[in-house]
CSV table of C-alpha atoms in Angstrom, one decimal:
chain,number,residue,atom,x,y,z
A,1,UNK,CA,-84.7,145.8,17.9
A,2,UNK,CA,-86.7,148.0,19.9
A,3,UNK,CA,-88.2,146.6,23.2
A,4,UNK,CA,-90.8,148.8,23.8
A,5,UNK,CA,-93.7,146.5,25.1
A,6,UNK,CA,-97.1,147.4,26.4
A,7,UNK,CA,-96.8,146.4,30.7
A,8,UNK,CA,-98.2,142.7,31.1
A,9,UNK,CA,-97.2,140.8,34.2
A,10,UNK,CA,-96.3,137.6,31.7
A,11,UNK,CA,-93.1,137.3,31.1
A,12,UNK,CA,-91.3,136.9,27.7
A,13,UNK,CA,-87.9,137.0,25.9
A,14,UNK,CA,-88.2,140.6,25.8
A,15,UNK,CA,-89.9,141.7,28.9
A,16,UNK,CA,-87.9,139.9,32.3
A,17,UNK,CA,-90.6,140.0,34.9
A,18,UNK,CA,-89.5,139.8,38.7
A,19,UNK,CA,-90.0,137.1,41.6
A,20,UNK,CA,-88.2,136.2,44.9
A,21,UNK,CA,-85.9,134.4,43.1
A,22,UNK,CA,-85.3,137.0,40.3
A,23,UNK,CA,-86.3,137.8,37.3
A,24,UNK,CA,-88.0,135.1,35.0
A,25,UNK,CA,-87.7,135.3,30.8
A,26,UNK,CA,-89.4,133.4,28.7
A,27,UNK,CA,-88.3,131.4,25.4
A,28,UNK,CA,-91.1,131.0,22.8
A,29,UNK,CA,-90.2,128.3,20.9
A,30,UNK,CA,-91.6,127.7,17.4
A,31,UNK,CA,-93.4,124.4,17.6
A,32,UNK,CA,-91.5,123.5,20.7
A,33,UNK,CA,-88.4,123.1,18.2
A,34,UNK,CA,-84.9,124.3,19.5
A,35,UNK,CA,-81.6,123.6,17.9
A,36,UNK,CA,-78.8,122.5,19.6
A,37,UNK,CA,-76.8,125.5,19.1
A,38,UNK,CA,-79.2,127.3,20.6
A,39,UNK,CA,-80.1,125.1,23.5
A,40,UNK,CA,-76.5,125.5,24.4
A,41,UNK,CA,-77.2,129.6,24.1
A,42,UNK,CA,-80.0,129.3,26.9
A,43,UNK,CA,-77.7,126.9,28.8
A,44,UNK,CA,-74.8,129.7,28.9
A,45,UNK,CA,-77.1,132.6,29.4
A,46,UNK,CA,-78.7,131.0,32.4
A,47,UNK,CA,-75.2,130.0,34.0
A,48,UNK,CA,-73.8,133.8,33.1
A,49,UNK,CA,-76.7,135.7,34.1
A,50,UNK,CA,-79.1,134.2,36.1
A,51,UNK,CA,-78.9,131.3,38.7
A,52,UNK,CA,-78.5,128.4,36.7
A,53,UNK,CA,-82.4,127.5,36.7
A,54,UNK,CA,-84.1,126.8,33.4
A,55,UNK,CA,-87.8,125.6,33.2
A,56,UNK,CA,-89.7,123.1,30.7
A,57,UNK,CA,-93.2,125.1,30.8
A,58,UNK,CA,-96.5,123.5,30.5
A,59,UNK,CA,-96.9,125.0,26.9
A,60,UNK,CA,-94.0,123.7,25.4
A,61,UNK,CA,-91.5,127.2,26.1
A,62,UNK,CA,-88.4,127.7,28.1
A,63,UNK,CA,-87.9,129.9,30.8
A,64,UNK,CA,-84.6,131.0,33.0
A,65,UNK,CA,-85.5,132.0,36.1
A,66,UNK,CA,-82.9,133.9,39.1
A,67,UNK,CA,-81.7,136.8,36.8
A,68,UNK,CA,-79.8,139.1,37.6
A,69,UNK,CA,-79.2,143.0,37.1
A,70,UNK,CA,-78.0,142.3,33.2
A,71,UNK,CA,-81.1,142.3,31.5
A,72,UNK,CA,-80.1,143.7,28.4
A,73,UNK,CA,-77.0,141.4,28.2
A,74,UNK,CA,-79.1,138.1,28.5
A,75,UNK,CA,-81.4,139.4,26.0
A,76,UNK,CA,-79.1,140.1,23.4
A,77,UNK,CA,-77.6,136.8,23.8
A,78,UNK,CA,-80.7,135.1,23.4
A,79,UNK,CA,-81.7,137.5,20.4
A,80,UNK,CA,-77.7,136.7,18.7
A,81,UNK,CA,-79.3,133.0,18.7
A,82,UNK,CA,-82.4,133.8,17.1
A,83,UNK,CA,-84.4,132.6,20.0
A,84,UNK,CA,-86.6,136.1,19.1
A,85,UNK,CA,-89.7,137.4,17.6
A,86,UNK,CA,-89.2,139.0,14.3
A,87,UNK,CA,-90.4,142.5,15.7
A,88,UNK,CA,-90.9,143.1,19.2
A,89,UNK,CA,-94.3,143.2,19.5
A,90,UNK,CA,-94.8,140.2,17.9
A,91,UNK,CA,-93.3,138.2,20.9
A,92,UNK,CA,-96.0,138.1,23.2
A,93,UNK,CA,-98.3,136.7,19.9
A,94,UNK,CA,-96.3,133.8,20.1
A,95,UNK,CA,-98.6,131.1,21.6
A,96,UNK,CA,-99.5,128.7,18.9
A,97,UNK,CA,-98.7,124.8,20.5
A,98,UNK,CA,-98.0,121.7,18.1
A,99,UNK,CA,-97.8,118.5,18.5
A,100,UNK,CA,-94.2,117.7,20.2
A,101,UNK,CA,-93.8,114.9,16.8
A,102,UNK,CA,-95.4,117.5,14.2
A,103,UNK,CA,-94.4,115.7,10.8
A,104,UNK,CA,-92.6,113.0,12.1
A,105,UNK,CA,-95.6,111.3,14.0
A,106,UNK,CA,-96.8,107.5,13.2
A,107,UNK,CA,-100.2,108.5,13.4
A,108,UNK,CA,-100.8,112.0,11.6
A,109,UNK,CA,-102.9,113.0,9.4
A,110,UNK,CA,-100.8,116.2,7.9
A,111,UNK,CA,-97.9,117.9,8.8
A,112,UNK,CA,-98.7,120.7,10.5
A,113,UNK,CA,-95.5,122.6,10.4
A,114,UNK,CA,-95.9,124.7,6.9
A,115,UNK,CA,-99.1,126.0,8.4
A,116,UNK,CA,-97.4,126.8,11.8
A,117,UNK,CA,-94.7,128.7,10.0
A,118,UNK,CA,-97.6,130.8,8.3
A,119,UNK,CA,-99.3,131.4,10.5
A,120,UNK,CA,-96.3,132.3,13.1
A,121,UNK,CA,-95.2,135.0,10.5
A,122,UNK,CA,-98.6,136.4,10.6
A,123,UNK,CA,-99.1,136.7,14.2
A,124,UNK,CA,-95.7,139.0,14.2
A,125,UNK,CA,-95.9,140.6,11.1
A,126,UNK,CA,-99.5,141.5,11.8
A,127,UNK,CA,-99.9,145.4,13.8
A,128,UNK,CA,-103.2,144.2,14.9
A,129,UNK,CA,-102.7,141.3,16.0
A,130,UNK,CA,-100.0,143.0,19.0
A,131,UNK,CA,-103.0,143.6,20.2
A,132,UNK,CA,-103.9,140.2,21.7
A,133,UNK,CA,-103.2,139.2,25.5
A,134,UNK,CA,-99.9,137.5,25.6
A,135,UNK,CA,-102.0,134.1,26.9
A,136,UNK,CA,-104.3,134.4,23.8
A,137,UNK,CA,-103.2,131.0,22.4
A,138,UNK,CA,-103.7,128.7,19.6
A,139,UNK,CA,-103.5,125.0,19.2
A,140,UNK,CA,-102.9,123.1,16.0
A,141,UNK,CA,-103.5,119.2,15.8
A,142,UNK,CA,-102.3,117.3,13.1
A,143,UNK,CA,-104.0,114.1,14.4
A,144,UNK,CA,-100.6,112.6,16.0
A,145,UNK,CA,-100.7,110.4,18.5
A,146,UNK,CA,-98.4,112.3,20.8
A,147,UNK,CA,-100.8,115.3,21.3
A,148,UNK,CA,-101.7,117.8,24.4
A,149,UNK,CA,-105.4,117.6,24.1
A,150,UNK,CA,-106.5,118.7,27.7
A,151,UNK,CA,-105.2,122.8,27.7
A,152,UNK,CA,-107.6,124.9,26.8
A,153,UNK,CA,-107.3,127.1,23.5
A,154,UNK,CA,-108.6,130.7,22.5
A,155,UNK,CA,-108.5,129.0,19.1
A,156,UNK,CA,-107.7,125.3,18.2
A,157,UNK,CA,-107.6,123.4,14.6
A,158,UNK,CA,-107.2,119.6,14.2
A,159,UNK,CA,-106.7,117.7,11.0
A,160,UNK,CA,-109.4,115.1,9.7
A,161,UNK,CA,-110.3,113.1,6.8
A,162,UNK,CA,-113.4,113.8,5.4
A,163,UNK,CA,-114.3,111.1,2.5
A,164,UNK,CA,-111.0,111.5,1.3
A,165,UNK,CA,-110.5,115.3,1.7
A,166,UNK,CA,-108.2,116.6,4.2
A,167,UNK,CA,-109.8,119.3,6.6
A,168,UNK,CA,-109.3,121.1,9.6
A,169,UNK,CA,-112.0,121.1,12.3
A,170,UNK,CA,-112.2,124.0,14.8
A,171,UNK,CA,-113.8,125.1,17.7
A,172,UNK,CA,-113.2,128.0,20.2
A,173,UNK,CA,-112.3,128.5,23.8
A,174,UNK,CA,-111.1,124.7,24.6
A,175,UNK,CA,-109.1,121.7,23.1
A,176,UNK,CA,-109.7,119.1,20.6
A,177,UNK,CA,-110.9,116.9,22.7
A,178,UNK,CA,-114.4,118.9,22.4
A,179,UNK,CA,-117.1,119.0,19.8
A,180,UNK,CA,-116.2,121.6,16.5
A,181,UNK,CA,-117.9,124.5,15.7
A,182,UNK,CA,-117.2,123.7,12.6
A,183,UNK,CA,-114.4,122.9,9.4
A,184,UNK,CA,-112.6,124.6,6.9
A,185,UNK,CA,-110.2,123.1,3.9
A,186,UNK,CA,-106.9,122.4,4.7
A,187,UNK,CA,-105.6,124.8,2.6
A,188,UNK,CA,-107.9,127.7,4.0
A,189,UNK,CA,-106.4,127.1,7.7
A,190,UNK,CA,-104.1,130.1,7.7
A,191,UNK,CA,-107.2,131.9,6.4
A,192,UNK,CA,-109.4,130.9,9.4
A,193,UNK,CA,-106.9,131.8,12.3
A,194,UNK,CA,-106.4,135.4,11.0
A,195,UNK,CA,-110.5,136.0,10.2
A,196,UNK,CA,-111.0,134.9,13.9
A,197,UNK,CA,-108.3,136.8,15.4
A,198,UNK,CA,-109.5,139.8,13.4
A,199,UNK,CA,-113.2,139.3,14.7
A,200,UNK,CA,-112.4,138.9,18.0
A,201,UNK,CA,-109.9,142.0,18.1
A,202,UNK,CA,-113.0,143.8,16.6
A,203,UNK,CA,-115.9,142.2,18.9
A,204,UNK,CA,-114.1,142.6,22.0
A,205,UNK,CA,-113.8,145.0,24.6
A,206,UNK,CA,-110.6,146.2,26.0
A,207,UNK,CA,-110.9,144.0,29.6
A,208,UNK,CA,-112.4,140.8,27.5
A,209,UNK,CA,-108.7,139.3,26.6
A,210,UNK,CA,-110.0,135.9,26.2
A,211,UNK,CA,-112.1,133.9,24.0
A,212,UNK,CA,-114.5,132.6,26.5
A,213,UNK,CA,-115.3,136.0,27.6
A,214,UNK,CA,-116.2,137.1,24.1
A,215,UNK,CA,-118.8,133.7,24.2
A,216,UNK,CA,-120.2,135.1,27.2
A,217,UNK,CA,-121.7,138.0,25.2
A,218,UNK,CA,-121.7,136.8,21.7
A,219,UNK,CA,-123.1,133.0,21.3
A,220,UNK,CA,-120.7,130.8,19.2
A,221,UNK,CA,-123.6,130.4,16.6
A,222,UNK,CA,-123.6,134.3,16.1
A,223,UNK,CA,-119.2,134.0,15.8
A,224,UNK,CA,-119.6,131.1,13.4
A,225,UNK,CA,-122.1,133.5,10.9
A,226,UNK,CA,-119.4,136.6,11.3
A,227,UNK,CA,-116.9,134.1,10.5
A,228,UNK,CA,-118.6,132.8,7.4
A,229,UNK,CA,-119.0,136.2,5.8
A,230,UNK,CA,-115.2,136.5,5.9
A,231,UNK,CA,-113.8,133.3,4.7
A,232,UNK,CA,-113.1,132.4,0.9
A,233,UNK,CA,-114.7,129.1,1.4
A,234,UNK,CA,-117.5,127.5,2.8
A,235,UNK,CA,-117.7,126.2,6.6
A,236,UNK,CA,-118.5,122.9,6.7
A,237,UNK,CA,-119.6,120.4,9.6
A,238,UNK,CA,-118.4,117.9,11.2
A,239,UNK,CA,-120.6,115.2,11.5
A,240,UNK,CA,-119.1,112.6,13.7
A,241,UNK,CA,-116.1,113.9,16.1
A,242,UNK,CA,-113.8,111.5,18.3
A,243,UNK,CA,-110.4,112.6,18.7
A,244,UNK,CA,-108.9,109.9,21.1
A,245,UNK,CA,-106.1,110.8,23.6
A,246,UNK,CA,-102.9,108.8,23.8
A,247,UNK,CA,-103.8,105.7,25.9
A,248,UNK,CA,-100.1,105.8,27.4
A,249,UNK,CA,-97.7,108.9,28.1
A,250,UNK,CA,-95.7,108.5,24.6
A,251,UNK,CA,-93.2,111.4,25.4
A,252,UNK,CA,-91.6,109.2,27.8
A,253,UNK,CA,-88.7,106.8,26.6
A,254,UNK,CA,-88.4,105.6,22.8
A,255,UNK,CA,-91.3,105.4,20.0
A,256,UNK,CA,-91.2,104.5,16.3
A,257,UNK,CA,-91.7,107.5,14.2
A,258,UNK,CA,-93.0,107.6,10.6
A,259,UNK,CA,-89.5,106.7,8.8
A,260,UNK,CA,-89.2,103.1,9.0
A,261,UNK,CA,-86.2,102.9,11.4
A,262,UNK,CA,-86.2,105.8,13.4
A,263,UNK,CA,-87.4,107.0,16.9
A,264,UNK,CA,-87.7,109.8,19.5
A,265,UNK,CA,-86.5,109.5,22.9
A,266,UNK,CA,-88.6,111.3,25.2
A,267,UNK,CA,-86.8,112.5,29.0
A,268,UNK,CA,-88.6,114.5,31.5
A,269,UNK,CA,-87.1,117.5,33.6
A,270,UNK,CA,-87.7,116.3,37.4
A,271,UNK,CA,-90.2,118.8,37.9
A,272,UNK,CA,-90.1,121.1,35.0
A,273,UNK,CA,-86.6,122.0,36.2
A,274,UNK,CA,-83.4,121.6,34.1
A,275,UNK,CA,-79.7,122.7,35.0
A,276,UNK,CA,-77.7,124.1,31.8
A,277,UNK,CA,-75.4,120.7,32.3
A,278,UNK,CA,-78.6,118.8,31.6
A,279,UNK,CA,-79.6,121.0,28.8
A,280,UNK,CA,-76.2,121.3,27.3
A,281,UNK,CA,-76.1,117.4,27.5
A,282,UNK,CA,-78.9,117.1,25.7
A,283,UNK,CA,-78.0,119.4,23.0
A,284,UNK,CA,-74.7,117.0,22.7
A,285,UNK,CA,-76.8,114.1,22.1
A,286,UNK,CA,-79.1,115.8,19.9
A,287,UNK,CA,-75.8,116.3,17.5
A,288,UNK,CA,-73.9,112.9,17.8
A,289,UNK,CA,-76.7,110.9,17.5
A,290,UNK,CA,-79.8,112.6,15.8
A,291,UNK,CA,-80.4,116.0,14.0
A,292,UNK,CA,-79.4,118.3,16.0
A,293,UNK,CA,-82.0,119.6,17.2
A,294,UNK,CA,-84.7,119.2,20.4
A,295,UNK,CA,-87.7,119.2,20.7
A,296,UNK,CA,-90.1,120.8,24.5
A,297,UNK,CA,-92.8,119.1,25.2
A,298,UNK,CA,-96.2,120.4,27.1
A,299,UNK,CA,-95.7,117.8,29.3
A,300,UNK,CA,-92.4,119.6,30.9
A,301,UNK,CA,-89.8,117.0,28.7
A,302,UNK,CA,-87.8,117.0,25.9
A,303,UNK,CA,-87.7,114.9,22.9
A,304,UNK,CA,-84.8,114.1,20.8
A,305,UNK,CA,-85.9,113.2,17.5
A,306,UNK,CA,-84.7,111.3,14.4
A,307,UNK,CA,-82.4,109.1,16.2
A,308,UNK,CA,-81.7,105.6,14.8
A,309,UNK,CA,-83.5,102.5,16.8
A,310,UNK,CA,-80.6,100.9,17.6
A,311,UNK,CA,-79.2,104.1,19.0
A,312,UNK,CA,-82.3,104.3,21.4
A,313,UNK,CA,-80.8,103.0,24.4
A,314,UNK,CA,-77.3,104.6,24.5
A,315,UNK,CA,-79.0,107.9,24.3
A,316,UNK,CA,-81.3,106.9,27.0
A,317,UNK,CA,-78.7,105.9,29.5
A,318,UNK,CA,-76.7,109.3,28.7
A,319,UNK,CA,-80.2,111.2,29.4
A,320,UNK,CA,-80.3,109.4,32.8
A,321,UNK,CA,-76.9,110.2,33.6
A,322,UNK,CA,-77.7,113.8,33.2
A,323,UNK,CA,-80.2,113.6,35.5
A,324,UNK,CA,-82.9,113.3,33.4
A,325,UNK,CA,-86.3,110.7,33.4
A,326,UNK,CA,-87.0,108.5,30.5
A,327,UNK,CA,-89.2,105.6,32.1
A,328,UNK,CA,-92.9,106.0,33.2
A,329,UNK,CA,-92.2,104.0,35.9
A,330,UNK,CA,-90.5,106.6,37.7
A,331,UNK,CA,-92.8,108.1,40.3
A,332,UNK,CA,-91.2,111.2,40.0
A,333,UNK,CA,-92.1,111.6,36.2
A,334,UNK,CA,-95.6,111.6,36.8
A,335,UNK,CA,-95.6,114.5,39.1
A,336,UNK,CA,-96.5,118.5,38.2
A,337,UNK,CA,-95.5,121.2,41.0
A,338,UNK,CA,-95.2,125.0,40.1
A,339,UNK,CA,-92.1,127.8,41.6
A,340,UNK,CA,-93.5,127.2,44.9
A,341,UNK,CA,-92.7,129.4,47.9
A,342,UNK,CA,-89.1,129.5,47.4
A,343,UNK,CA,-89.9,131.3,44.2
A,344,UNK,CA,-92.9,132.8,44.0
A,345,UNK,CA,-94.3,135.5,46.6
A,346,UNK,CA,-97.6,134.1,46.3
A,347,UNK,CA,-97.1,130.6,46.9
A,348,UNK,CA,-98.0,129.0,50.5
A,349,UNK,CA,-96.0,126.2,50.0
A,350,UNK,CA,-92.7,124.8,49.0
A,351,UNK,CA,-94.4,122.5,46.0
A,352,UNK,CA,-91.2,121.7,44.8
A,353,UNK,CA,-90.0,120.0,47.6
A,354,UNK,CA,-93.0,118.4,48.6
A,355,UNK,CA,-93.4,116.8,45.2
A,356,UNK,CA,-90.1,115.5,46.1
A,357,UNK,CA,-90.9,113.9,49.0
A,358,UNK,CA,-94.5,112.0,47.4
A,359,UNK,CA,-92.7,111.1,44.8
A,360,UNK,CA,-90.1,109.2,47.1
A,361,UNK,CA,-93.3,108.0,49.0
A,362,UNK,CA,-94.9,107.1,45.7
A,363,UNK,CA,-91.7,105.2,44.4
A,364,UNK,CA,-91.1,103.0,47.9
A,365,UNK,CA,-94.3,101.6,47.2
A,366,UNK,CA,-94.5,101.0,43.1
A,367,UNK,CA,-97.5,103.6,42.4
A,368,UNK,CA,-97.2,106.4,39.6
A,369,UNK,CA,-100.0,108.9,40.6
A,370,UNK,CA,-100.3,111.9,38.2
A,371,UNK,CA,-100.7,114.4,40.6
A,372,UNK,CA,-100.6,118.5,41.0
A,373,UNK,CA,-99.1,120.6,43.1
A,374,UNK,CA,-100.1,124.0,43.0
A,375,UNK,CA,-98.9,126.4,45.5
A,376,UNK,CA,-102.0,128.6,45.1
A,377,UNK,CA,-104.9,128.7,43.3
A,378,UNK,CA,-103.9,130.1,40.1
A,379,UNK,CA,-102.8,126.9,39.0
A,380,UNK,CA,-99.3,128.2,36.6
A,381,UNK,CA,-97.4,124.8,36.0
A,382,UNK,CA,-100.6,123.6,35.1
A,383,UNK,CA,-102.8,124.3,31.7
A,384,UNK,CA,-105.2,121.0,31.9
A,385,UNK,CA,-106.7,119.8,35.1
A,386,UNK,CA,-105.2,117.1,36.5
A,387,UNK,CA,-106.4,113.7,37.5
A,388,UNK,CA,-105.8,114.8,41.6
A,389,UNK,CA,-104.4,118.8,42.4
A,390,UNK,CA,-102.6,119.1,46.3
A,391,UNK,CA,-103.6,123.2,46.7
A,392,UNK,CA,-101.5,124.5,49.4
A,393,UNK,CA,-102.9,126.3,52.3
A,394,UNK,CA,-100.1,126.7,54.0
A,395,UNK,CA,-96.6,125.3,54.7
A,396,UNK,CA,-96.8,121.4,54.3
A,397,UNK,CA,-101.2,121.6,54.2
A,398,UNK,CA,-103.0,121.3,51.3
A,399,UNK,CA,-106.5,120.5,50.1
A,400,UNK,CA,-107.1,117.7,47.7
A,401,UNK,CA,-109.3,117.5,45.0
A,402,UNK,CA,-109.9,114.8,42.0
A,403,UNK,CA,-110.8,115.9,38.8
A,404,UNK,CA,-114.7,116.0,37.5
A,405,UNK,CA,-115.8,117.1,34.2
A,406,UNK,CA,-118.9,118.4,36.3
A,407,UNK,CA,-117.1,120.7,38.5
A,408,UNK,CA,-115.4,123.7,37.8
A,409,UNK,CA,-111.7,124.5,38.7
A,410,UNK,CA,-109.6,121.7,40.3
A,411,UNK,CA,-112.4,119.6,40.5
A,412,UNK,CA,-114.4,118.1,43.5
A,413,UNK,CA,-112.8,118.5,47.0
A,414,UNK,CA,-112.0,115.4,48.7
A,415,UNK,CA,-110.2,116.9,51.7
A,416,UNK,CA,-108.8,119.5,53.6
A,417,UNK,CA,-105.8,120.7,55.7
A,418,UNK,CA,-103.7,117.6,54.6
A,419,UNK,CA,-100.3,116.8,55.6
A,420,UNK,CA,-98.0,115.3,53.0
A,421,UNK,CA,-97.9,111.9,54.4
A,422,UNK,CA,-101.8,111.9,54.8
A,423,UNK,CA,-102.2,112.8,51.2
A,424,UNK,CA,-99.9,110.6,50.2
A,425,UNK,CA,-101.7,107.6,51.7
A,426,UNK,CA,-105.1,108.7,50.2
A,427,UNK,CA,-103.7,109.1,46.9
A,428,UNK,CA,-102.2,105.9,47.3
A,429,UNK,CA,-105.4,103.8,48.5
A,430,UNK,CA,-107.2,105.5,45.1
A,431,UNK,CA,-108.3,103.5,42.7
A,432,UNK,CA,-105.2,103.5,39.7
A,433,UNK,CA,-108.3,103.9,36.7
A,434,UNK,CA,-109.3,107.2,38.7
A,435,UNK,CA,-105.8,108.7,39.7
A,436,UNK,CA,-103.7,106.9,37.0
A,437,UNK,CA,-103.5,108.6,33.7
């Protein structure tokens, strides 16, 4: 396979980007999905050519992070276990996020897996579409009740029934959690994603790599006419739109999936950071007691799914052994932090071990704050906004901020120049409805 790529500073399976710590690859997964065979692949490449660090990302990938000067050898390890795009330019088109319990989910509406496969196919099989950014992303809900619905999309679809009839509503530049543009069939789905890829590749200009730059010049209403004109079907609205978000973090600990007697088991990596023990552990698991397969989450965890009920709590012990967080009463679990300075040269702060030292704070005194700790202001282990951001301004200060839906970025500054401990003590005296999610 040839690896000629255009230069992007992302990093993919193909393309090892550098930081202090060494180079980073990333893992597309399809859907999340990973088998155990190959889980135990990225486990041994990241102990044989890199440092040993692997990372849950925010989108529902893997990453290894310290690599060496073997590029080529990690690669083709991770290529032998068909971890890989199809061609090599179709890598970086890999962005399309599922539901973490696609088809097995109490709560969907369709299983949105044939359609993913599709549409997967098309993105690397497709010339053209080579051409999008490598964070041009898509989003497709299948109306499951375990579902990211706060990171923003170029393109999202989400399942509803429409007097019976089974449609996918869509909208541009956001999340499902926002009013439609519009909906197609069901069956026209695979149809819609490549006329809007194709009229965005021809509407935009070479520095407009994004969705919500093309709205900037091109109203949606103008997009949804272009669109029209290249669709088999007709467009349809959407007349009433509520698409409710989780009321409790379901990818932590055991759930009852849509086969009467079976669960998932959800664990969270501390941090977004798994050894290859931990992963290789869970690959184990994934054999003896489910289907052999694992599932990443965009919530930096892992699911193991299909496992009987009874088996539930054996599998959840063995998870904690490994290191691993299953209950959301663990302070820890509730707690984002990106590379930090340890890692990346543009951090001004070691996030890592500052979220370590909250979430002991957090623990001693029974709170769960979802909080996010971003060691600068492009915000990378973080795709939604969180209910409270610590921004580092420098070693151990940070500015705090709580989310507001009417202000842009992290949301409305509360303070400034915080230490740790005085952070920690105003998070703590916040209200849990505002903080807690």
């Amino acid at each position: 396979m040839s690896t000629a790529l255009r230069p992007s500073a992302c990093p993919g399976l193909l393309r090892i980007v550098p930081a202090l710590d060494g180079g980073i690859c990333r893992i597309k997964l399809a859907g999340g999905a990973i088998s155990a065979a190959q889980a135990r692949a990225v486990a041994r490449a990241a102990e044989r050519f890199a440092g040993g660090v692997i990372e849950a990302t925010n989108r529902a990938n893997l990453q290894i992070r310290g690599i060496g000067a073997e590029h080529r050898a990690l690669i083709a390890e991770l290529l032998a276990a068909g971890l890989g795009p199809t061609t090599a330019a179709g890598d970086d088109v890999r962005n399309l996020m599922l539901s973490p319990t696609a088809g097995i989910d109490r709560q969907m509406i369709v299983d949105t897996r044939p359609l993913a496969g599709q549409i997967l196919a098309t993105l690397q099989s497709h010339p053209r579409f080579h051409e999008l950014s490598p964070k041009f992303a898509v989003q497709l809900d299948g109306g499951e009740a375990l579902a990211m619905l706060e990171h923003p999309h170029d393109l999202w679809l989400s399942a509803f029934d429409s007097a019976g009839e089974l449609r996918l509503a869509f909208g541009l530049a956001g999340c499902p959690g926002d009013l439609p543009l519009a909906s197609v069939a069901r069956e026209e789905g695979h149809a819609l994603v490549v006329a809007v890829l194709e009229l965005f590749l021809d509407l935009a200009r070479p520095e407009q790599t994004r969705m919500r730059q093309l709205l900037a010049e091109h109203p949606a209403d103008e997009l949804l006419a272009r669109l029209s004109a290249r669709l088999p079907g007709a467009l349809g609205a959407v007349d009433e739109w509520a698409r409710a978000a989780p009321a409790e973090p379901l990818h932590i600990g055991s759930y009852p999936q849509r086969e009467p007697g079976r669960v998932y088991v959800g664990a969270v990596a501390p941090l977004g950071r798994l050894d290859p023990g931990m992963l290789r552990g869970a690959a184990e698991l994934a054999e003896q007691w489910g289907d052999g397969s694992l599932r990443l989450t965009p919530w930096q965890s892992l699911l193991l799914p299909n496992l009987r009920a009874e088996d539930a709590p054996a599998v959840i012990q063995r998870l904690e052994s490994l290191g691993l967080l299953c209950a959301p009463q663990q302070a820890l679990a509730h707690l984002i932090a990106c590379t930090g300075s340890s890692g990346c040269g543009k951090a001004l702060a070691d996030t890592k071990g500052d979220a370590l030292q909250l979430a002991a704070l957090f623990q001693r005194r029974g709170r769960c704050v979802d909080v996010h700790l971003s060691g600068c202001a492009r915000s990378c282990a973080a795709a939604h906004v969180a209910p409270a951001t610590l921004l580092a301004v420098a070693p151990g200060r940070y500015d705090l901020y709580f989310r507001d839906a009417a202000q842009p970025g992290f949301g409305t500054l509360h303070a400034r120049q915080l230490s740790l401990e005085a952070a920690g003590a105003l998070l703590d005296a916040r209200p849990r409805s505002n903080t807690d999610d």
